[in-house]
Amino acid sequence: MFTRIDHIGIACRNLDEAIRFYRETYGFEVTHEEVNEEQGVREAMLRINGTDDGGASYLQLLEPIRDDSPVAKFLERHGEGVHHIAFGTADVAEAAATVRERGVRVLYETPRNGSMGSLITFLHPKDCGGVLTELVQARTDGAPSAE
Amino acid sequence: MFTRIDHIGIACRNLDEAIRFYRETYGFEVTHEEVNEEQGVREAMLRINGTDDGGASYLQLLEPIRDDSPVAKFLERHGEGVHHIAFGTADVAEAAATVRERGVRVLYETPRNGSMGSLITFLHPKDCGGVLTELVQARTDGAPSAE
């Protein structure tokens, strides 16, 4: 059902400073930047490695663009750090339905737009051992995005 | 320098329950279990995907075996959730020296034993945007472990 670690989402107060840290300290480069109005974030994807399902694993750096976004609330409560983890799947709607049947609350009725044209949903962290867990269907995994 | 996301370390109160959750909900299987006395944890590695550097990405589930272990203290302060992230490298001592030169505190003078015969070190989370960051040289990456 899940074929890769798609990304690790990291909440930061200043995206440009976070990008600079990851570039200058580790040599990681930004693959993609975008604003996701629905999620209330400005974000950068840093590709770390390819995966044997034909995809890749990324770090996703997230800066809130408004005070009521989930990432802004996370920063208020916890400070900077790991916000969520994401698994890649070929069919996010099907994976979400399966996981829901197994007793985990899925946060969206239907998948929404994620990074780089992906389709995403989130699972309730209280049902996942405290881990906010995202499911990602990359644009290249098959079906078109919801854009 | 870093060629893959090696693993995501997740702190849990009960390893057997966490393993059951990841197996029954997502179909992830345990690749390896061990006790790391030095780190004060009982742990399970769940292989998620292969990576294009010849390695793999795992989830690492961590249950403390004593109250003064770092993972026990994390659970006290934060509850269950993501404890750290780890990048894979061919030479952990060299990578640690490079990162130290770039102004990040490295927590061990010399690398220590990690999961599955790996050599590891940790970087100070306050120097890494709140992210406790581990560097991992897998046994298969080259040099023998410190065992």
Short mmCIF file of C-alpha atoms in Angstrom, two decimals:
data_model
loop_
_atom_site.label_atom_id
_atom_site.label_comp_id
_atom_site.label_asym_id
_atom_site.label_seq_id
_atom_site.Cartn_x
_atom_site.Cartn_y
_atom_site.Cartn_z
CA MET A 1 0.00 0.00 0.00
CA PHE A 2 2.80 2.42 0.98
CA THR A 3 5.93 2.07 -1.11
CA ARG A 4 8.27 4.77 0.20
CA ILE A 5 8.99 7.41 2.79
CA ASP A 6 7.88 10.31 0.60
CA HIS A 7 9.03 13.12 2.85
CA ILE A 8 9.63 14.43 6.34
CA GLY A 9 7.81 17.72 6.98
CA ILE A 10 9.75 20.19 9.13
CA ALA A 11 8.17 23.33 10.60
CA CYS A 12 10.37 26.44 10.56
CA ARG A 13 9.83 30.12 11.37
CA ASN A 14 11.87 31.39 8.42
CA LEU A 15 11.97 29.32 5.23
CA ASP A 16 14.95 31.13 3.70
CA GLU A 17 17.06 30.56 6.81
CA ALA A 18 16.06 26.89 6.93
CA ILE A 19 16.93 26.45 3.26
CA ARG A 20 20.30 28.10 3.89
CA PHE A 21 20.99 25.80 6.87
CA TYR A 22 20.27 22.63 4.90
CA ARG A 23 22.29 23.81 1.91
CA GLU A 24 25.34 25.12 3.75
CA THR A 25 25.51 22.40 6.39
CA TYR A 26 24.58 19.29 4.40
CA GLY A 27 24.69 20.33 0.74
CA PHE A 28 20.98 19.66 0.16
CA GLU A 29 19.47 21.66 -2.71
CA VAL A 30 15.93 22.94 -3.19
CA THR A 31 14.09 20.95 -5.86
CA HIS A 32 10.90 22.95 -5.71
CA GLU A 33 9.28 25.86 -3.88
CA GLU A 34 5.63 26.79 -3.71
CA VAL A 35 2.92 28.41 -1.61
CA ASN A 36 0.05 26.18 -0.57
CA GLU A 37 -2.76 28.60 0.34
CA GLU A 38 -5.05 25.85 1.59
CA GLN A 39 -2.43 24.51 4.02
CA GLY A 40 -1.33 28.07 4.87
CA VAL A 41 2.36 27.46 4.17
CA ARG A 42 5.27 28.54 2.05
CA GLU A 43 7.35 25.45 1.45
CA ALA A 44 10.50 24.03 -0.11
CA MET A 45 11.16 20.44 -1.17
CA LEU A 46 14.75 19.16 -0.90
CA ARG A 47 15.28 15.85 -2.71
CA ILE A 48 17.49 13.53 -0.66
CA ASN A 49 17.42 10.22 -2.58
CA GLY A 50 15.59 8.17 -5.16
CA THR A 51 13.47 5.22 -4.03
CA ASP A 52 13.00 1.78 -5.52
CA ASP A 53 9.34 2.41 -6.36
CA GLY A 54 10.49 5.00 -8.93
CA GLY A 55 9.84 7.97 -6.61
CA ALA A 56 12.02 9.93 -4.23
CA SER A 57 12.34 10.97 -0.58
CA TYR A 58 12.40 14.65 0.33
CA LEU A 59 12.69 17.00 3.24
CA GLN A 60 9.80 19.44 3.17
CA LEU A 61 10.49 22.77 4.92
CA LEU A 62 7.31 24.57 5.98
CA GLU A 63 6.87 28.21 7.02
CA PRO A 64 3.37 29.39 7.95
CA ILE A 65 1.88 32.24 5.93
CA ARG A 66 -0.94 32.95 8.41
CA ASP A 67 -1.38 32.63 12.16
CA ASP A 68 -4.29 30.19 12.01
CA SER A 69 -2.56 27.60 9.81
CA PRO A 70 -1.80 24.20 11.36
CA VAL A 71 1.94 24.80 11.03
CA ALA A 72 1.67 28.18 12.82
CA LYS A 73 -0.19 26.48 15.68
CA PHE A 74 2.42 23.73 15.79
CA LEU A 75 5.21 26.31 16.07
CA GLU A 76 3.37 28.08 18.89
CA ARG A 77 2.99 24.87 20.87
CA HIS A 78 6.19 22.99 20.09
CA GLY A 79 8.65 25.36 18.44
CA GLU A 80 10.57 24.38 15.33
CA GLY A 81 11.02 20.70 14.50
CA VAL A 82 9.53 17.68 12.75
CA HIS A 83 5.87 18.40 11.97
CA HIS A 84 4.82 15.23 10.12
CA ILE A 85 6.00 12.24 8.12
CA ALA A 86 4.60 11.14 4.76
CA PHE A 87 4.33 7.80 2.99
CA GLY A 88 4.04 7.49 -0.78
CA THR A 89 1.26 5.45 -2.36
CA ALA A 90 0.01 4.85 -5.88
CA ASP A 91 -3.62 5.62 -4.92
CA VAL A 92 -4.18 7.94 -1.98
CA ALA A 93 -7.99 7.64 -1.99
CA GLU A 94 -7.82 3.85 -1.85
CA ALA A 95 -5.08 3.89 0.80
CA ALA A 96 -7.09 6.35 2.90
CA ALA A 97 -10.19 4.13 2.66
CA THR A 98 -8.20 1.06 3.73
CA VAL A 99 -6.61 2.84 6.67
CA ARG A 100 -10.02 4.23 7.74
CA GLU A 101 -11.46 0.70 7.71
CA ARG A 102 -8.64 -0.28 10.06
CA GLY A 103 -9.77 2.30 12.62
CA VAL A 104 -7.62 5.34 11.86
CA ARG A 105 -9.31 8.73 11.42
CA VAL A 106 -8.58 10.31 8.02
CA LEU A 107 -8.67 14.11 8.21
CA TYR A 108 -10.01 14.90 4.71
CA GLU A 109 -13.17 13.52 3.11
CA THR A 110 -11.42 13.59 -0.27
CA PRO A 111 -7.71 14.10 -1.06
CA ARG A 112 -6.37 17.65 -1.40
CA ASN A 113 -3.52 19.29 -3.27
CA GLY A 114 -0.02 18.70 -1.87
CA SER A 115 3.48 19.58 -3.02
CA MET A 116 4.44 19.36 -6.69
CA GLY A 117 0.97 18.48 -7.91
CA SER A 118 0.51 15.55 -5.54
CA LEU A 119 -2.73 14.42 -3.93
CA ILE A 120 -2.59 14.12 -0.15
CA THR A 121 -4.47 13.35 3.00
CA PHE A 122 -3.56 13.27 6.68
CA LEU A 123 -4.21 10.71 9.41
CA HIS A 124 -5.08 11.76 12.95
CA PRO A 125 -1.93 11.70 15.07
CA LYS A 126 -3.82 10.39 18.11
CA ASP A 127 -4.60 7.25 16.09
CA CYS A 128 -0.97 6.92 14.92
CA GLY A 129 1.07 6.89 18.13
CA GLY A 130 1.48 10.67 18.21
CA VAL A 131 2.80 10.86 14.64
CA LEU A 132 0.96 13.21 12.26
CA THR A 133 1.03 11.01 9.15
CA GLU A 134 0.45 12.15 5.58
CA LEU A 135 -0.33 9.94 2.58
CA VAL A 136 1.00 11.18 -0.77
CA GLN A 137 0.16 10.21 -4.32
CA ALA A 138 2.82 11.90 -6.41
CA ARG A 139 1.73 13.39 -9.71
CA THR A 140 3.96 10.84 -11.45
CA ASP A 141 2.35 7.95 -9.53
CA GLY A 142 -0.65 7.95 -11.85
CA ALA A 143 -3.88 9.93 -11.61
CA PRO A 144 -3.85 13.70 -12.25
CA SER A 145 -3.81 16.16 -9.38
CA ALA A 146 -6.96 17.86 -8.11
CA GLU A 147 -5.82 21.23 -9.51
CA MET B 1 27.90 13.61 2.06
CA PHE B 2 24.42 12.30 2.97
CA THR B 3 22.94 9.94 0.41
CA ARG B 4 19.61 8.87 1.87
CA ILE B 5 17.00 9.29 4.57
CA ASP B 6 18.18 6.30 6.60
CA HIS B 7 15.32 6.24 9.09
CA ILE B 8 12.74 8.12 11.11
CA GLY B 9 13.00 7.36 14.84
CA ILE B 10 9.65 7.17 16.64
CA ALA B 11 9.35 7.09 20.43
CA CYS B 12 6.68 4.75 21.80
CA ARG B 13 5.69 3.56 25.26
CA ASN B 14 5.09 -0.04 24.20
CA LEU B 15 7.15 -1.48 21.35
CA ASP B 16 4.93 -4.50 20.79
CA GLU B 17 1.83 -2.34 20.44
CA ALA B 18 3.64 0.03 18.06
CA ILE B 19 4.83 -2.89 15.92
CA ARG B 20 1.26 -4.23 15.84
CA PHE B 21 -0.09 -0.83 14.76
CA TYR B 22 2.36 -0.46 11.88
CA ARG B 23 1.83 -4.06 10.75
CA GLU B 24 -1.96 -4.16 10.98
CA THR B 25 -2.62 -0.65 9.69
CA TYR B 26 0.00 -0.29 6.96
CA GLY B 27 1.39 -3.78 6.38
CA PHE B 28 4.93 -2.82 7.45
CA GLU B 29 7.00 -5.75 8.72
CA VAL B 30 9.80 -5.83 11.29
CA THR B 31 13.18 -6.34 9.61
CA HIS B 32 15.19 -6.40 12.81
CA GLU B 33 14.79 -6.08 16.59
CA GLU B 34 17.47 -5.40 19.17
CA VAL B 35 18.21 -3.86 22.54
CA ASN B 36 20.73 -1.00 22.56
CA GLU B 37 21.90 -0.81 26.19
CA GLU B 38 23.97 2.32 25.58
CA GLN B 39 20.99 4.21 24.13
CA GLY B 40 18.66 2.66 26.73
CA VAL B 41 16.12 1.40 24.19
CA ARG B 42 14.44 -1.67 22.84
CA GLU B 43 13.90 -1.07 19.15
CA ALA B 44 12.46 -2.44 15.92
CA MET B 45 13.46 -1.51 12.37
CA LEU B 46 10.73 -1.63 9.69
CA ARG B 47 12.11 -1.41 6.17
CA ILE B 48 9.94 0.84 3.99
CA ASN B 49 11.87 1.13 0.70
CA GLY B 50 15.23 0.70 -0.97
CA THR B 51 17.26 3.81 -1.84
CA ASP B 52 19.36 4.62 -4.89
CA ASP B 53 22.62 4.64 -2.91
CA GLY B 54 22.19 0.88 -2.35
CA GLY B 55 20.74 1.29 1.13
CA ALA B 56 17.22 1.52 2.51
CA SER B 57 14.89 3.75 4.51
CA TYR B 58 13.34 2.46 7.72
CA LEU B 59 11.01 3.42 10.50
CA GLN B 60 12.74 2.85 13.84
CA LEU B 61 10.38 2.25 16.76
CA LEU B 62 11.97 3.01 20.13
CA GLU B 63 10.80 1.97 23.61
CA PRO B 64 12.91 3.06 26.59
CA ILE B 65 14.31 0.33 28.85
CA ARG B 66 15.21 2.72 31.68
CA ASP B 67 13.86 5.98 33.05
CA ASP B 68 17.04 8.01 32.46
CA SER B 69 17.39 7.17 28.77
CA PRO B 70 16.98 10.03 26.27
CA VAL B 71 13.87 8.39 24.79
CA ALA B 72 12.26 8.06 28.25
CA LYS B 73 12.90 11.76 28.87
CA PHE B 74 11.45 12.61 25.46
CA LEU B 75 8.28 10.63 26.25
CA GLU B 76 7.94 12.43 29.59
CA ARG B 77 8.19 15.86 27.97
CA HIS B 78 6.46 15.33 24.62
CA GLY B 79 4.57 12.07 24.70
CA GLU B 80 4.78 9.59 21.83
CA GLY B 81 5.85 10.81 18.39
CA VAL B 82 8.78 11.46 16.08
CA HIS B 83 11.99 11.50 18.16
CA HIS B 84 14.65 12.03 15.48
CA ILE B 85 15.50 11.75 11.79
CA ALA B 86 18.60 10.07 10.38
CA PHE B 87 20.64 10.56 7.22
CA GLY B 88 22.81 7.82 5.74
CA THR B 89 26.45 8.46 4.90
CA ALA B 90 29.40 6.33 3.75
CA ASP B 91 31.69 7.70 6.49
CA VAL B 92 30.06 8.94 9.67
CA ALA B 93 33.29 10.18 11.30
CA GLU B 94 34.16 12.28 8.26
CA ALA B 95 30.60 13.61 7.92
CA ALA B 96 30.53 14.51 11.63
CA ALA B 97 33.83 16.38 11.29
CA THR B 98 32.52 18.32 8.28
CA VAL B 99 29.27 19.25 10.00
CA ARG B 100 31.19 20.30 13.15
CA GLU B 101 33.39 22.61 11.05
CA ARG B 102 30.17 24.18 9.76
CA GLY B 103 29.13 25.14 13.29
CA VAL B 104 26.86 22.28 14.37
CA ARG B 105 27.51 20.59 17.71
CA VAL B 106 28.12 16.82 17.36
CA LEU B 107 27.02 14.95 20.47
CA TYR B 108 29.63 12.13 20.48
CA GLU B 109 33.42 12.49 20.36
CA THR B 110 33.59 9.27 18.30
CA PRO B 111 30.76 7.35 16.60
CA ARG B 112 28.84 4.79 18.63
CA ASN B 113 26.94 1.60 17.86
CA GLY B 114 23.54 2.04 16.20
CA SER B 115 20.95 -0.36 14.76
CA MET B 116 22.02 -3.39 12.77
CA GLY B 117 25.75 -2.92 13.30
CA SER B 118 25.78 0.69 12.10
CA LEU B 119 27.98 3.50 13.38
CA ILE B 120 26.10 6.61 14.46
CA THR B 121 26.33 10.05 15.91
CA PHE B 122 23.79 12.75 16.75
CA LEU B 123 23.73 16.48 16.05
CA HIS B 124 22.44 18.97 18.60
CA PRO B 125 18.80 19.77 17.79
CA LYS B 126 19.26 23.43 18.79
CA ASP B 127 21.79 23.76 15.95
CA CYS B 128 19.44 21.98 13.49
CA GLY B 129 16.20 23.95 13.66
CA GLY B 130 14.74 21.85 16.47
CA VAL B 131 15.35 18.55 14.67
CA LEU B 132 17.35 15.91 16.54
CA THR B 133 19.44 14.64 13.63
CA GLU B 134 21.34 11.35 13.50
CA LEU B 135 24.08 10.39 11.04
CA VAL B 136 24.27 6.68 10.15
CA GLN B 137 26.97 4.66 8.48
CA ALA B 138 25.32 1.32 7.76
CA ARG B 139 27.41 -1.79 8.25
CA THR B 140 27.11 -2.42 4.52
CA ASP B 141 28.29 1.13 3.71
CA GLY B 142 31.92 0.16 4.31
CA ALA B 143 33.94 0.15 7.52
CA PRO B 144 33.14 -2.39 10.26
CA SER B 145 31.03 -1.43 13.26
CA ALA B 146 32.58 -0.48 16.60
CA GLU B 147 31.33 -3.71 18.22
#
